[in-house]
Coordinates of N, CA and C in Angstrom, one line a residue:
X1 N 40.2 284.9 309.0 CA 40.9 285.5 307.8 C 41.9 284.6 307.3
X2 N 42.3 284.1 305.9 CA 42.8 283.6 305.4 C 44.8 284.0 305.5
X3 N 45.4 283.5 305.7 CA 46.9 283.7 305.5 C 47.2 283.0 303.4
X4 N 48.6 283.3 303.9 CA 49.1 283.4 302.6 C 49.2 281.5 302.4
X5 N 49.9 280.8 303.2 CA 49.5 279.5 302.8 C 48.3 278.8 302.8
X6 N 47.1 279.7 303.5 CA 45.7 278.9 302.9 C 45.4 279.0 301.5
X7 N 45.7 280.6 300.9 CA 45.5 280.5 299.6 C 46.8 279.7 299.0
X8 N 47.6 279.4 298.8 CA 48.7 279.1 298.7 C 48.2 277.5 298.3
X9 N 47.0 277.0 299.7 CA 46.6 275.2 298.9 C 45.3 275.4 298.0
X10 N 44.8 276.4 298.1 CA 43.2 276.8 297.0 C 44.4 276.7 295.4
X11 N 45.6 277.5 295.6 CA 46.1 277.6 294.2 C 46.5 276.1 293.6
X12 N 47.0 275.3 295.1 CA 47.3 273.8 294.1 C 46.0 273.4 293.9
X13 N 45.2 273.4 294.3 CA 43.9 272.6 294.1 C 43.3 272.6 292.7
X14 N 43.5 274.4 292.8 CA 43.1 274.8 291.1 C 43.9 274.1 290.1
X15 N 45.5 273.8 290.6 CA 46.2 273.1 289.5 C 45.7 272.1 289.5
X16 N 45.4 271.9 290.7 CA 45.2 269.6 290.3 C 44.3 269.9 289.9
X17 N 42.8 270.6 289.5 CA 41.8 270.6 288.9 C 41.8 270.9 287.5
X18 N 43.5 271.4 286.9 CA 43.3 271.2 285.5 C 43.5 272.9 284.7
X19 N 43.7 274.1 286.0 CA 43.4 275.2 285.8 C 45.0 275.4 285.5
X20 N 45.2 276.5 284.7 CA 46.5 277.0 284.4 C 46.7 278.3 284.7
X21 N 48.0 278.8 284.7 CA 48.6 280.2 285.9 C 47.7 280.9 285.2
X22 N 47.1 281.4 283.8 CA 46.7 282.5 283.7 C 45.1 282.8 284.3
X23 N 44.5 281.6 284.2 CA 43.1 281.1 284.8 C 43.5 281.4 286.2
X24 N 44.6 280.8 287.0 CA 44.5 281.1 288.6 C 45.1 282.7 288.9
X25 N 45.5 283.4 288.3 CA 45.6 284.3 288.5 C 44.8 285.8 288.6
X26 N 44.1 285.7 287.2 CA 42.5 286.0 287.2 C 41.3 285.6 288.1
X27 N 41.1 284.6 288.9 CA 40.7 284.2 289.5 C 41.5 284.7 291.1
X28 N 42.3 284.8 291.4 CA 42.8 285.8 292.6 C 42.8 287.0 292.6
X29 N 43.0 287.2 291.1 CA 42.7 288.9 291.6 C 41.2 289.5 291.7
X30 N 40.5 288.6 291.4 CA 38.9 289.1 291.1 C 38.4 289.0 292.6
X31 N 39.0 287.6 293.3 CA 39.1 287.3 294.7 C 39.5 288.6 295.6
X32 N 40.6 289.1 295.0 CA 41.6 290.2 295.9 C 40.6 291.3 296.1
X33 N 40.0 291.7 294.4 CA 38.9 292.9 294.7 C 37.9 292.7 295.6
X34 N 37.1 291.9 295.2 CA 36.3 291.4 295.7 C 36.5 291.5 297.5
X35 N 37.3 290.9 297.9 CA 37.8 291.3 299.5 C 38.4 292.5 299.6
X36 N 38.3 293.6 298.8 CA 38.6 294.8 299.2 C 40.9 294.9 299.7
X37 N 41.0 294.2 299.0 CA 42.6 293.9 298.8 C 43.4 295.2 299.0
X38 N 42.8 295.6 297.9 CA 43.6 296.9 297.6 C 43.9 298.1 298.4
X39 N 43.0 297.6 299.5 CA 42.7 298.9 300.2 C 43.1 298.3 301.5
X40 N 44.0 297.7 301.9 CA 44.8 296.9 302.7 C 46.5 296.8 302.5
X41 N 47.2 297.5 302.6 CA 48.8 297.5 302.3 C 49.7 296.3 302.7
X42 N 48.8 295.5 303.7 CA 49.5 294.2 303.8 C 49.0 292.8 303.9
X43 N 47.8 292.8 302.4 CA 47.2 291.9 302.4 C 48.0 289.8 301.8
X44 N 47.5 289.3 302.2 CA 48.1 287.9 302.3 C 48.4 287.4 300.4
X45 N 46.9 287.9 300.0 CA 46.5 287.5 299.1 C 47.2 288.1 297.4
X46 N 47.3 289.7 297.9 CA 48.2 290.4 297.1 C 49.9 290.3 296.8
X47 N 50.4 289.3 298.3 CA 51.4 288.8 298.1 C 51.6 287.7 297.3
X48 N 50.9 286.7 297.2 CA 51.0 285.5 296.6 C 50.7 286.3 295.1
X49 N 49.8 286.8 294.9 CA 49.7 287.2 293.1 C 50.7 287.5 292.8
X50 N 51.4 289.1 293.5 CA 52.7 289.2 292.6 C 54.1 287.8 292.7
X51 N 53.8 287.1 293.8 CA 54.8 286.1 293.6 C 54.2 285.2 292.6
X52 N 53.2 284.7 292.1 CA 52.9 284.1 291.0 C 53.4 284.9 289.7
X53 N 53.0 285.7 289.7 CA 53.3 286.5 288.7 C 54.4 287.1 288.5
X54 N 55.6 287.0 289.7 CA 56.6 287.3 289.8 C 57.7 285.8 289.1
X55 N 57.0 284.8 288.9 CA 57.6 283.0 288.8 C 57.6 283.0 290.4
X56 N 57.8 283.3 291.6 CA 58.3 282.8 292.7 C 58.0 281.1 292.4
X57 N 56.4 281.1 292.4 CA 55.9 279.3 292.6 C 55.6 278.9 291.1
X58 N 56.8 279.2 290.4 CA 57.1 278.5 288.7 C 56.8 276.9 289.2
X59 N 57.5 276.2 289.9 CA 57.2 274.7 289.9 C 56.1 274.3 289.8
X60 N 55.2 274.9 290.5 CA 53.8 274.5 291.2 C 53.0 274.3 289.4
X61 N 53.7 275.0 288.6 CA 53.0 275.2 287.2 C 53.8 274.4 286.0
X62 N 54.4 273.8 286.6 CA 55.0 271.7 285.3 C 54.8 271.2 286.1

């Protein structure tokens, strides 16, 4: 099972590949469903979205 810093290097990847927050973020949550996220209260992956979506990792995006 994935932790929060594995997804954490798939999201730089998508940057260095050219993809922008609103593309990586759509792309995680389709991920999140898709692994049944929601239905998990302390999943890895649902953390990092709202911290994207929160700015937490603003840098990672200039």
């Amino acid at each position: 099972m994935k932790n929060y810093d594995d997804y954490l290097i798939e999201v730089r990847m998508l940057i260095d590949a050219g993809h922008n927050r609103s593309d990586i973020i759509k792309a995680l949550k389709i991920e999140y469903l898709m692994n049944e996220g929601d239905k998990n209260p302390i999943d890895e992956l649902g953390k990092l979205i709202s911290d994207i979506e929160g700015s937490r990792h603003e840098l990672l995006f200039k």
